[in-house]
Coordinates of C-alpha atoms in Angstrom, one line a residue:
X1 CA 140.6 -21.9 135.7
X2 CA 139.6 -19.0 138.2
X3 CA 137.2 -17.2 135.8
X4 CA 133.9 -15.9 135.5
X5 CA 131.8 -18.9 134.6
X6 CA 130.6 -19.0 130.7
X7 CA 127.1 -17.7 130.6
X8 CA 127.4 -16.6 127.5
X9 CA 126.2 -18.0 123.8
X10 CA 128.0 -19.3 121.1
X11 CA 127.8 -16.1 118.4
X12 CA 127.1 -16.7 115.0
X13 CA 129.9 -15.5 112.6
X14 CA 129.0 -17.1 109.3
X15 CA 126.2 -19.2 107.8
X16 CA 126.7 -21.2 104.4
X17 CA 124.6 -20.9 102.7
X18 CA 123.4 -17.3 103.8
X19 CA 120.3 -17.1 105.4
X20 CA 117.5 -16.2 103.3
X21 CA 120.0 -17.3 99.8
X22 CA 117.6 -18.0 96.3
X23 CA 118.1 -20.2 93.9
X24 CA 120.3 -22.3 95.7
X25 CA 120.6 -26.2 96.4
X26 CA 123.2 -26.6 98.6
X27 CA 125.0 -30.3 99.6
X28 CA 127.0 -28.8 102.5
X29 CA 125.8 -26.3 105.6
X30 CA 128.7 -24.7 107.0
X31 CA 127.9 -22.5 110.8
X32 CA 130.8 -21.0 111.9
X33 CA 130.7 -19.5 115.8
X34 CA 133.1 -17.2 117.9
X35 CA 133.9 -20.0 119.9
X36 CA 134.3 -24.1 120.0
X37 CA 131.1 -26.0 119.7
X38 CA 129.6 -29.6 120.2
X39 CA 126.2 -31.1 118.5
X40 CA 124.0 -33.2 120.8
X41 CA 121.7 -36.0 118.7
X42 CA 121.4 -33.7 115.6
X43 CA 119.3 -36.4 114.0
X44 CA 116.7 -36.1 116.3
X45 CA 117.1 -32.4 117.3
X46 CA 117.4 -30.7 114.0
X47 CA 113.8 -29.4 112.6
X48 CA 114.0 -29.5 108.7
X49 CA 111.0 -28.5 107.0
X50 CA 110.0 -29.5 104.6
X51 CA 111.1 -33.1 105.5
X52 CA 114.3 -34.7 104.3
X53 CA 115.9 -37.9 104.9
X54 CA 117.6 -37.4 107.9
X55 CA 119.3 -40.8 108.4
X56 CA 121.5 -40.0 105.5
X57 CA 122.1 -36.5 106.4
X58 CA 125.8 -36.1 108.5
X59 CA 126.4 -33.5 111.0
X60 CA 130.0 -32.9 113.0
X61 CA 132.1 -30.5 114.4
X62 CA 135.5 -29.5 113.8
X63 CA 136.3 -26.7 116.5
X64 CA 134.5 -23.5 116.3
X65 CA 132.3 -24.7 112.6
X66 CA 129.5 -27.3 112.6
X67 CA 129.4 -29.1 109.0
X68 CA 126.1 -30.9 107.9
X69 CA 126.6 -33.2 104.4
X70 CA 123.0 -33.8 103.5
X71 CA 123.6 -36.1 100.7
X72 CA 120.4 -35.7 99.4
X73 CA 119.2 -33.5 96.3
X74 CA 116.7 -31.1 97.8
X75 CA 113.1 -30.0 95.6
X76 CA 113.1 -28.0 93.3
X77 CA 111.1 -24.5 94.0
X78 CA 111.3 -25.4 97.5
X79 CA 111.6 -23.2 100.7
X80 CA 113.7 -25.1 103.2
X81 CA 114.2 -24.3 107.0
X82 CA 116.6 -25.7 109.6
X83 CA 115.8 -25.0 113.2
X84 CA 118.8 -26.1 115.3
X85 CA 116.8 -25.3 118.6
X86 CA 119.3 -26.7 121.4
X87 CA 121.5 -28.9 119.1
X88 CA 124.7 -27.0 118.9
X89 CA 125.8 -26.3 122.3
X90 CA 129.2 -24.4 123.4
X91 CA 131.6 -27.1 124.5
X92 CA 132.2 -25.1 128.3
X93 CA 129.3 -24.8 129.9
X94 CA 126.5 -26.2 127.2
X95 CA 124.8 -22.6 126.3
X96 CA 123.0 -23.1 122.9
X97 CA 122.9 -20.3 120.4
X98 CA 119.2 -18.3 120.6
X99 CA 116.9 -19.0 117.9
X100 CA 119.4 -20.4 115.6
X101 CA 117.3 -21.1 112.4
X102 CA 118.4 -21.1 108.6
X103 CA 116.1 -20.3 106.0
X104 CA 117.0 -21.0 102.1
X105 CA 115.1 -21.2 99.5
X106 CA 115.7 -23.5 95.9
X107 CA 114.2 -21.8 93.9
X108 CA 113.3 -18.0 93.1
X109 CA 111.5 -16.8 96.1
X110 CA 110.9 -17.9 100.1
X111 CA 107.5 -19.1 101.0
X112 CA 106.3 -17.2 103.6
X113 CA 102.8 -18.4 104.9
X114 CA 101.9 -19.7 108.0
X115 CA 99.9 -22.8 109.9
X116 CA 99.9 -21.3 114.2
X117 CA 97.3 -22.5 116.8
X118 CA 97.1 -24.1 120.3
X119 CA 97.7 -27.9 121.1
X120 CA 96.0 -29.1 124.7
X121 CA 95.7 -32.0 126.1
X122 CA 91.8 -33.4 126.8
X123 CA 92.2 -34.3 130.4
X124 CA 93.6 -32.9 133.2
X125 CA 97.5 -33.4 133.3
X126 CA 99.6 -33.3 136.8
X127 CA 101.8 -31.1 134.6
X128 CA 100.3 -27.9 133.2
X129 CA 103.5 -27.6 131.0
X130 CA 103.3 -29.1 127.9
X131 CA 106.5 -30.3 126.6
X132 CA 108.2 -32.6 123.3
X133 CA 104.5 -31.3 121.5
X134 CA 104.8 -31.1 117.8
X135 CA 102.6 -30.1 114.9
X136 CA 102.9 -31.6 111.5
X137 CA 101.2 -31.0 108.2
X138 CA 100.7 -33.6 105.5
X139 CA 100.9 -33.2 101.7
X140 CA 97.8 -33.7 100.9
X141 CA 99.0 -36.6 98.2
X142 CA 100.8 -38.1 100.7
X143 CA 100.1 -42.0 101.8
X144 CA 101.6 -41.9 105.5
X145 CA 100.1 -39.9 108.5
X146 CA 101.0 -39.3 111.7
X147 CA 101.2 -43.0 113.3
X148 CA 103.4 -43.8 110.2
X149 CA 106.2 -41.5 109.3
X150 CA 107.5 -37.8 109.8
X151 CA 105.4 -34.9 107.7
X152 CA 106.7 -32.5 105.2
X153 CA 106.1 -29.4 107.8
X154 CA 106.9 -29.9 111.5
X155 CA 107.3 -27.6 114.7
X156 CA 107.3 -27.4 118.5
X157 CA 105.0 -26.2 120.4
X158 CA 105.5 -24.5 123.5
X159 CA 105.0 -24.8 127.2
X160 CA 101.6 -23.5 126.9
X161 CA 100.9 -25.4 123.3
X162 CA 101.2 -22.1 121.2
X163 CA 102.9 -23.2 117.7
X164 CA 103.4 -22.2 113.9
X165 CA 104.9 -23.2 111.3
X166 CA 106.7 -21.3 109.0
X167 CA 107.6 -20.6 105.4
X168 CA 105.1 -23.2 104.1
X169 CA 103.9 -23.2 100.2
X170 CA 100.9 -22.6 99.0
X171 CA 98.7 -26.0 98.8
X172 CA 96.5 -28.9 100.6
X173 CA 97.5 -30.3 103.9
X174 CA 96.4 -32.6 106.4
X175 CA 97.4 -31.6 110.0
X176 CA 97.9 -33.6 112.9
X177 CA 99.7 -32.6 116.8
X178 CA 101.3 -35.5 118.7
X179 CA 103.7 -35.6 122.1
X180 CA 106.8 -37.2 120.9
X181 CA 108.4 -38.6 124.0
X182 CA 110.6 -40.7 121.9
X183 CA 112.2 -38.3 119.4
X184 CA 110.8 -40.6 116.3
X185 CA 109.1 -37.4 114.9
X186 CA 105.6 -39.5 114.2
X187 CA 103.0 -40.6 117.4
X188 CA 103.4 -44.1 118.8
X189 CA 99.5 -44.7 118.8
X190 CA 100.1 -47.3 121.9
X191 CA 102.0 -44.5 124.3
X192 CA 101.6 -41.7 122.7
X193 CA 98.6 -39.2 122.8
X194 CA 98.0 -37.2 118.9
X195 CA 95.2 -35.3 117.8
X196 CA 94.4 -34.2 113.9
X197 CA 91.9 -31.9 112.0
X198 CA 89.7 -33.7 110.3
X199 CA 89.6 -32.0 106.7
X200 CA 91.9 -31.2 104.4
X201 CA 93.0 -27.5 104.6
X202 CA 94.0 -25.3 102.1
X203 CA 96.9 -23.3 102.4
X204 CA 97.1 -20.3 100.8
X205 CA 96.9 -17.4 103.3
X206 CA 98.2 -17.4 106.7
X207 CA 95.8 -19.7 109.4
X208 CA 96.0 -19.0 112.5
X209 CA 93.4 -20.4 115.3
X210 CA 94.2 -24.1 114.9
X211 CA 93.1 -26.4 117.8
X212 CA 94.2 -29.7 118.9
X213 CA 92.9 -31.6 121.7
X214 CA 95.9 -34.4 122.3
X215 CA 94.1 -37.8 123.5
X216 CA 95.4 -41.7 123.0
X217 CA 93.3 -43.7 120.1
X218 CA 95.0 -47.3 119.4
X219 CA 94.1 -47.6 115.2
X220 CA 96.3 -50.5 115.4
X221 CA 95.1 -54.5 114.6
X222 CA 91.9 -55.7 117.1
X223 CA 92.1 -59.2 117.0
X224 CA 92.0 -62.6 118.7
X225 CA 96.3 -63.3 118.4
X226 CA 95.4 -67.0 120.1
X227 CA 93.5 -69.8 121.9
X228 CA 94.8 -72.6 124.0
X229 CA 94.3 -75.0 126.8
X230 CA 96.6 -73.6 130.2
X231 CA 94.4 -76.8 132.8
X232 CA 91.3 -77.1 132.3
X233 CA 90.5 -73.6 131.0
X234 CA 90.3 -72.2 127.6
X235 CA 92.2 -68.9 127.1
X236 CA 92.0 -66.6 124.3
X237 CA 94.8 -63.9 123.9
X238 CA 94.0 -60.6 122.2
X239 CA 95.8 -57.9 120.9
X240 CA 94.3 -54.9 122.5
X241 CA 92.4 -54.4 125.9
X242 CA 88.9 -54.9 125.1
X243 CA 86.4 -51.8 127.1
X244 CA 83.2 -54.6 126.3
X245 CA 83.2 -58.5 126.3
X246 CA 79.6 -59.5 125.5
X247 CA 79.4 -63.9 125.4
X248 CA 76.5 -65.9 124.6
X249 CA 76.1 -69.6 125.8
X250 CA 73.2 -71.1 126.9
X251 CA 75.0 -72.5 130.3
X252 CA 77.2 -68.9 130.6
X253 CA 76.8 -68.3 134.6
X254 CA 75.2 -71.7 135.1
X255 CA 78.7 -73.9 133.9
X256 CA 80.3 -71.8 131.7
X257 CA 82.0 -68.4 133.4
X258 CA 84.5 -65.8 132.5
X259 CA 87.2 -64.1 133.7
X260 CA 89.3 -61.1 132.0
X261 CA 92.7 -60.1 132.9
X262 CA 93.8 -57.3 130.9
X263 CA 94.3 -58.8 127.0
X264 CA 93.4 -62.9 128.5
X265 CA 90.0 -63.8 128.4
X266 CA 90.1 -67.0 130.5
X267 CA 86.5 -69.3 129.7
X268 CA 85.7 -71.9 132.5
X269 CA 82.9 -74.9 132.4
X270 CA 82.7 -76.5 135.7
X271 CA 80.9 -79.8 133.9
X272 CA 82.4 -80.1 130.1
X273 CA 85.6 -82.2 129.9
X274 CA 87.4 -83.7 126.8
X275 CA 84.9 -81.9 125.1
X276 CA 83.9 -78.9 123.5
X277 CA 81.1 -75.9 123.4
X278 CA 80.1 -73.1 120.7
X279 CA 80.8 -70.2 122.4
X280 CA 79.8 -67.0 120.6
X281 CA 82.4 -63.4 121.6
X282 CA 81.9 -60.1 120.8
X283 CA 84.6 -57.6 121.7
X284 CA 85.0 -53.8 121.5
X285 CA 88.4 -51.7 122.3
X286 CA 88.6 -48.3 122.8
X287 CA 88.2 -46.5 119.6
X288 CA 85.3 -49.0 118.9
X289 CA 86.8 -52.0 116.3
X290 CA 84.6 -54.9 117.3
X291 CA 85.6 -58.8 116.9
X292 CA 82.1 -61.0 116.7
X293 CA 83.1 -64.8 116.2
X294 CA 82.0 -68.0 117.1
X295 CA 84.1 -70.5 118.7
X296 CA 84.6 -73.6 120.1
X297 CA 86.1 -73.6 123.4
X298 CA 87.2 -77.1 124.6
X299 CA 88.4 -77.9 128.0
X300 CA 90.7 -80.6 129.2
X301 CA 91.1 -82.9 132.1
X302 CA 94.3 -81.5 133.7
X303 CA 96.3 -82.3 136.8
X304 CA 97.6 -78.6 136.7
X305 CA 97.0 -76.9 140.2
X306 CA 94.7 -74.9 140.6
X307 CA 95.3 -70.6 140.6
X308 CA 94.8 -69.3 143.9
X309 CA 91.9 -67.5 144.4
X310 CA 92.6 -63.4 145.1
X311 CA 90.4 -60.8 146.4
X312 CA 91.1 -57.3 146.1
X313 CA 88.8 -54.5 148.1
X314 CA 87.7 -51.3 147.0
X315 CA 85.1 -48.7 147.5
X316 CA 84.8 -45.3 148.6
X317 CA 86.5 -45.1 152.3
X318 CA 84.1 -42.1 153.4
X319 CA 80.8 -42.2 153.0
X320 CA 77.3 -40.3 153.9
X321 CA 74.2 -42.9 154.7
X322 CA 75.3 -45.7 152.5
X323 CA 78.4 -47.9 152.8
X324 CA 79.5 -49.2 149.7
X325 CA 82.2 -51.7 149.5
X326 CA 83.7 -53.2 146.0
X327 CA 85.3 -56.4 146.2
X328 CA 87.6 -58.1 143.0
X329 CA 87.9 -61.5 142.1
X330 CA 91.0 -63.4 139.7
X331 CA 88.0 -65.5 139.1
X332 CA 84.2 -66.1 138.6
X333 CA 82.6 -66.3 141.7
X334 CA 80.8 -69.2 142.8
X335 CA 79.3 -68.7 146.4
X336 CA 79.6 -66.7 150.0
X337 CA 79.8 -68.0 153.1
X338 CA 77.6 -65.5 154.9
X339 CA 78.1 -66.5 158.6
X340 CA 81.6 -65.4 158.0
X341 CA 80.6 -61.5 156.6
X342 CA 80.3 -59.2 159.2
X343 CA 80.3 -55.0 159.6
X344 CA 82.3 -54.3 162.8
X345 CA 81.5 -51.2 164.6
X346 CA 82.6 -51.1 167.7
X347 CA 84.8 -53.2 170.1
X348 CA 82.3 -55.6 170.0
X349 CA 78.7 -54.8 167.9
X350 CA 78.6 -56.7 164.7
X351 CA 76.2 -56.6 162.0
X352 CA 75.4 -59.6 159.8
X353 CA 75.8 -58.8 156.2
X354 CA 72.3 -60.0 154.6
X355 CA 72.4 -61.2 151.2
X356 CA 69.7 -58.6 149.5
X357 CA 72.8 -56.4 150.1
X358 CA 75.3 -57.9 148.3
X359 CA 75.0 -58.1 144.0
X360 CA 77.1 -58.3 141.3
X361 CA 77.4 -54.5 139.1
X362 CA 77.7 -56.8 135.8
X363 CA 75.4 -59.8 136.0
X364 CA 77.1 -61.9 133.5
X365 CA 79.9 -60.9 135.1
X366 CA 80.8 -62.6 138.3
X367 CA 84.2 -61.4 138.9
X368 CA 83.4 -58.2 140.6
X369 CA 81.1 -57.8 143.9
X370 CA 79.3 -54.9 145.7
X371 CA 78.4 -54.8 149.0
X372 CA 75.9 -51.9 149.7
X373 CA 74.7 -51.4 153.6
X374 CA 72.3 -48.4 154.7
X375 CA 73.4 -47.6 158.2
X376 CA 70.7 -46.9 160.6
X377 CA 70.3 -43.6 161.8
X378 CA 70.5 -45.0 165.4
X379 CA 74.0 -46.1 164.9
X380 CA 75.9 -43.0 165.4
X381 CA 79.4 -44.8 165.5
X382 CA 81.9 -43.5 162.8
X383 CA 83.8 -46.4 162.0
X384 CA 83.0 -49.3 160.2
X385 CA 85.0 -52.3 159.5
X386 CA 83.7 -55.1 157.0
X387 CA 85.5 -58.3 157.8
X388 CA 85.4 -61.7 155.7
X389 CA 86.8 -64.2 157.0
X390 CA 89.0 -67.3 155.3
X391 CA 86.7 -69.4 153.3
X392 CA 84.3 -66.7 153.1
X393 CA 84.1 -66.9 149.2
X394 CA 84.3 -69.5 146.8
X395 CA 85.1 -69.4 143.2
X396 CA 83.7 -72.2 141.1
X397 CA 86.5 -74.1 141.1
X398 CA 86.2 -74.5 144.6
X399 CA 89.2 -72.4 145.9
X400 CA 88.4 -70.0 148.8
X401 CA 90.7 -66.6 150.2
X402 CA 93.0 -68.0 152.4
X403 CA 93.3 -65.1 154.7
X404 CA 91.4 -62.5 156.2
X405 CA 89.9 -59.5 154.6
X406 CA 89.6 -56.5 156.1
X407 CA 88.4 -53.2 154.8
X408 CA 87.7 -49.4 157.3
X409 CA 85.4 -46.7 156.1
X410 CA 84.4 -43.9 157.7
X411 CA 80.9 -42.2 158.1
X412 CA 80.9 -38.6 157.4
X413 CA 79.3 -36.1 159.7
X414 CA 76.6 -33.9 157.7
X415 CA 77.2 -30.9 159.5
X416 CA 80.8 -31.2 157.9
X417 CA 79.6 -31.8 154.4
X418 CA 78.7 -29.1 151.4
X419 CA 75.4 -28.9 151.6
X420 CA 74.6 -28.4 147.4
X421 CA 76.8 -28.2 144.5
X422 CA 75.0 -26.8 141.5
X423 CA 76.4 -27.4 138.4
X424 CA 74.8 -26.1 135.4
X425 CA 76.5 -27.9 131.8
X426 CA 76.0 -24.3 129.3
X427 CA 75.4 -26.5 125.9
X428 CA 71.8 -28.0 124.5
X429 CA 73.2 -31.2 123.9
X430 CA 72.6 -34.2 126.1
X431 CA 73.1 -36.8 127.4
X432 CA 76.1 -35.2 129.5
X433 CA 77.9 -37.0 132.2
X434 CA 78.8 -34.8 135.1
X435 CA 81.6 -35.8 137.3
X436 CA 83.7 -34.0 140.6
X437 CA 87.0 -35.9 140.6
X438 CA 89.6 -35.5 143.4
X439 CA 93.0 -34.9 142.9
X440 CA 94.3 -38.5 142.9
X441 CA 91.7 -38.8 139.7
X442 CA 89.7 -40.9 141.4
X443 CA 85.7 -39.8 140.9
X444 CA 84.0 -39.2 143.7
X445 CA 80.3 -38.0 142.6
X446 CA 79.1 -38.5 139.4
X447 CA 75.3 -37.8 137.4
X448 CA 74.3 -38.7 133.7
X449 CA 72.0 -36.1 132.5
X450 CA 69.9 -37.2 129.9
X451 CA 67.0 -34.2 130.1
X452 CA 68.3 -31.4 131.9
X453 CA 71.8 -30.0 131.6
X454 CA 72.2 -28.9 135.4
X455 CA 73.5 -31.9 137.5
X456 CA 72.9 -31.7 141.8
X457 CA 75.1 -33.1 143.6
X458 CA 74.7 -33.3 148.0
X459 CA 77.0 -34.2 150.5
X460 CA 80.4 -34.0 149.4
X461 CA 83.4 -34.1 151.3
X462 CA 85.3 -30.7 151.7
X463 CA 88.4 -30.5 149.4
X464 CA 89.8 -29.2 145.8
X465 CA 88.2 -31.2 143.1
X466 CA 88.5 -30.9 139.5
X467 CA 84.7 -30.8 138.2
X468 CA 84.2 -32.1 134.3
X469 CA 81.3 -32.4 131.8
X470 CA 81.4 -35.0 129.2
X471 CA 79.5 -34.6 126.0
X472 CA 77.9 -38.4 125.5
X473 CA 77.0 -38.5 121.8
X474 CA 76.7 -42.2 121.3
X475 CA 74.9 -42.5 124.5
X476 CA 77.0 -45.5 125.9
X477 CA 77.5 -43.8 129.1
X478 CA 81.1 -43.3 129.2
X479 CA 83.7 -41.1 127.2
X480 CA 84.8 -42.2 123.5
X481 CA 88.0 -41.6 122.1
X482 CA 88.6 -40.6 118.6
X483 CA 89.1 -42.6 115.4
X484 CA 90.7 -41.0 112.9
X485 CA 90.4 -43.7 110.2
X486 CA 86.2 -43.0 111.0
X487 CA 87.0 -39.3 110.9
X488 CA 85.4 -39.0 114.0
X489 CA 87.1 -36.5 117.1
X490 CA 86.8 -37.9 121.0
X491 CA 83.8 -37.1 122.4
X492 CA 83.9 -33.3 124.2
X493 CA 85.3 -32.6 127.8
X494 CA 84.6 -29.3 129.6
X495 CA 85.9 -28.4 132.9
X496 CA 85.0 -25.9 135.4
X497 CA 87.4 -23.1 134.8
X498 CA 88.3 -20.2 137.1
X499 CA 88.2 -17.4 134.3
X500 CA 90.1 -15.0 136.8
X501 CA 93.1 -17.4 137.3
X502 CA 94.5 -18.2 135.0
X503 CA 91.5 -20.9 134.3
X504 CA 92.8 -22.9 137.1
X505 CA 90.5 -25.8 137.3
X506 CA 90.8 -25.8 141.0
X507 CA 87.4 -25.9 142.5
X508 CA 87.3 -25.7 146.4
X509 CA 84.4 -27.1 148.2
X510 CA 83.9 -26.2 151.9
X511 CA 81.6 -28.4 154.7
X512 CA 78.1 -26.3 154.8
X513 CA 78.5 -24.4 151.4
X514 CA 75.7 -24.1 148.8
X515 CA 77.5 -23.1 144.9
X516 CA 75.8 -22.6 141.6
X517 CA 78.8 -23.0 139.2
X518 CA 78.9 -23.2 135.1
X519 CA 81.1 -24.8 133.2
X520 CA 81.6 -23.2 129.8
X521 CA 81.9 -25.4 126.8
X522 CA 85.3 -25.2 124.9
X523 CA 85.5 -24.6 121.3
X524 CA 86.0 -27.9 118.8
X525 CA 89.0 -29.2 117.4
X526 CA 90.0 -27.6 114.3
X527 CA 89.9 -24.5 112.5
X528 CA 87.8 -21.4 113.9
X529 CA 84.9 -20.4 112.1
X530 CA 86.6 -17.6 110.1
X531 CA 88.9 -19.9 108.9
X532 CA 86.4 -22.8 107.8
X533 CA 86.0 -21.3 104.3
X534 CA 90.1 -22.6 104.0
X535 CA 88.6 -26.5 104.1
X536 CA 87.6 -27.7 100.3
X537 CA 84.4 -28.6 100.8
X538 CA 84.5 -32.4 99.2
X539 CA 87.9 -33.2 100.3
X540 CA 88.1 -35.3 103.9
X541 CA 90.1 -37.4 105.5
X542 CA 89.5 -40.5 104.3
X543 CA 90.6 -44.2 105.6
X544 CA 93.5 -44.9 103.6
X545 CA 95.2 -40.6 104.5

């Protein structure tokens, strides 16, 4: 009452067993401190490598001590470590002991090597500082992995994704890095982004120069969990979001449509009724599981009412000599009434939107529109409004937008624009895909390279962008994730990096500027070169590790 706030840390006085202790297998840790202390979620807190099982271990306080009953027999031979980080906190003001860690050993000697290295995420995050990052390593004999249960070795990694882990034995591990936002000391492969090294490595010197590049990869079930009748539709419900929907059907886009709203894929036939068609589906998710069935999709007579129909607008709001405007559908499309699509440009100039301007990106698939307009040169207004009225589309059940739709973009001026960017991709191997992304992620220039690694780009907007390469080795145009049951990493990302700063990924861009810039490729996942001769050259990660 009156005094000094406590700023200071509980001191250690006595540690049972004693730090660094042989031959010992102890069922009780006694840690006795200079002042009262309190444990906060132990279970989850506590590091203990190599792993025990920490549901049956007990941890309280009684004053000044904290007691731990493991009720467990530990291994034999085995070098066990305790780090407490911020568990055991003084009960005043909360300050945690510094670097509280107990190392014992059961058997004649403490196992000293190491397992250190960096853990990154792939993309851009908002928040540079890493945090709940850990590192595991696998016995190799071992039958779980990272998306199944805790490893033998674990440790934190820290704000910057520097780790190591300590006091390991000599042997063959697999290694894996994971954000844990959830404490369970294993990734959540639905939430959570993990990483891994693909070989086994051998452990029997110190390795140092690990890399991990954290991304999300769903290993989990792709598969069709249902089909019904909701009206006079036929839905199928999957498991995962699929990135592809390929159907084949002689009357698809003539009676038979889609529509996919994120794990429903609704099927529609505007003739068939108490009946039923062979419809065949191939899917693909994200780390590239494929379902290819055939079906029979029947469809009803219903009195259910109809789903509205909803439009949602898109596009790029600024724009050089082309407007482009993306328009969204909740279902197939069916027609437009054109007299009621107009570009407004002034208080009272219209401009009749023509139909050679209007397509759909995905032919088979008609939920999503693009309206694409060259403006003149002799129009030298600014701002453009596209208006559709109600009723302006139809879906093929006959349902129009009830209201209004109106959508603003604005015509840059050139003088105001960057007038080249240069970016030259240093690696041989192609096809790469080029992209300048703003800082709300959303890309605003983008080039696939397929025989040149120097992408071009004109016209940009001035700002701070992030510019990225992506390294397109199966050619699909888009970036791959990894599959660790394939033993195959993500496909590469390189950003621009300012090598002066920090490698701040910052790229300004100014209205009238020409840059030549080079983006540096960054080294693969794994182990470095002068560490490869530590992977057994026949041993890899194979489905069932």
């Amino acid at each position: 009452m009156g005094g000094p706030r406590d700023e200071d840390a509980p001191q250690l006085l006595s540690i049972t067993p004693e730090i660094g202790s042989l031959n010992t297998k102890p069922s009780t840790i006694e840690i006795e401190f200079n002042e009262y202390v309190k444990v906060e979620n132990p279970n989850k807190q506590i590091i203990i490598t190599p792993r025990i099982k920490k549901d049956e271990m007990e941890v309280a306080t009684n004053r000044n001590k904290v007691i731990i009953k493991l009720n467990q027999e530990l291994e034999d031979s085995t070098t066990y470590v305790f780090n407490f980080q911020k568990t055991i906190k003084d009960i005043t003001e909360g300050n945690p002991p510094e670097n509280l860690k107990l190392v014992f050993s059961t058997g004649p000697e403490i196992d000293s090597l190491t397992f250190s290295g960096n853990v990154s995420y792939l993309f851009q995050q908002r928040d540079t500082k890493l945090k709940d990052i850990l590192v595991g390593l696998y016995e190799l004999s071992d039958t779980t992995n990272v998306l199944t249960a805790p490893p033998y070795y674990i440790a934190q990694a820290d704000s910057i994704g520097d780790f190591i882990i300590e006091n390991i034995k000599s042997g063959e591990y697999l290694a894996y890095a994971w954000h844990d936002a959830n404490n369970s000391l294993k990734a959540e492969e639905k939430q959570e982004d993990y990483s891994f090294i693909l070989d086994t490595i051998r452990i029997d010197k110190d390795i140092s120069g690990a890399k991990f590049y954290l991304t999300k990869a769903d290993l989990s079930d792709f598969k069709i969990n249902r089909t019904s009748n909701i009206g006079n539709h036929f839905d199928l419900v999957l498991s995962k979001y699929p990135v592809e929907i390929k159907i084949e059907n002689e009357s698809l886009n003539k009676e038979l449509f889609y529509s996919q709203s994120d794990k429903n894929i609704r099927l529609y036939h505007t003739s068939l009724r108490n009946d039923s068609t062979e419809v065949k589906i191939t899917l693909t998710d994200s780390v590239g599981f494929k379902i290819d069935t055939t079906l029979y999709a029947k469809f009803l007579e219903s009195e259910r009412k109809k789903d509205p129909l909803e439009v949602q607008t898109g596009g790029k709001k600024n724009f050089v000599d082309k407007l482009v405007a993306e328009f969204k559908y909740n279902k197939p499309l069916q027609k437009i009434n054109y007299d009621s699509l107009i570009i407004k440009y002034d208080t009272a100039s219209v401009i009749q939107v023509q139909k050679d301007w209007v397509f759909f990106p995905d032919s088979l698939d008609r939920t999503k529109l693009f309206i694409v307009w060259s403006v003149p040169d002799s129009i030298t207004y600014e701002s453009f409004t596209l208006s559709a009225a109600d009723s302006t589309f139809y879906d093929i059940e006959n349902q129009t937008n009830e209201k209004k739709i109106e959508n603003t973009f604005r015509k840059l001026k050139q003088e105001t624009l960057a007038e080249e960017i240069k970016v030259k991709v240093n690696t041989p191997e192609l096809p790469i895909i080029v992209q300048i992304q703003d800082k709300k992620d959303e890309i605003i220039a983008e080039q696939y390279l397929t025989e040149t690694n120097e992408a071009v780009f004109k016209n940009i907007d001035p700002g701070i962008y992030y510019i990225r390469a992506i390294i397109d080795r199966n050619k699909n145009r888009k970036w791959d994730t990894s599959n660790m049951l394939e033993n195959r990493y993500p496909e590469p990302v390189y950003y621009l990096e300012n090598p002066n700063d920090n490698n701040n990924r910052d790229t300004t861009i100014r209205g009238g500027w020409v840059l030549e810039l080079n983006i540096e490729p960054r080294r693969s996942p794994g182990l470095p070169i002068n560490e490869m001769e530590n992977i057994p050259k026949k041993e890899k990660n194979n489905v069932d590790k």
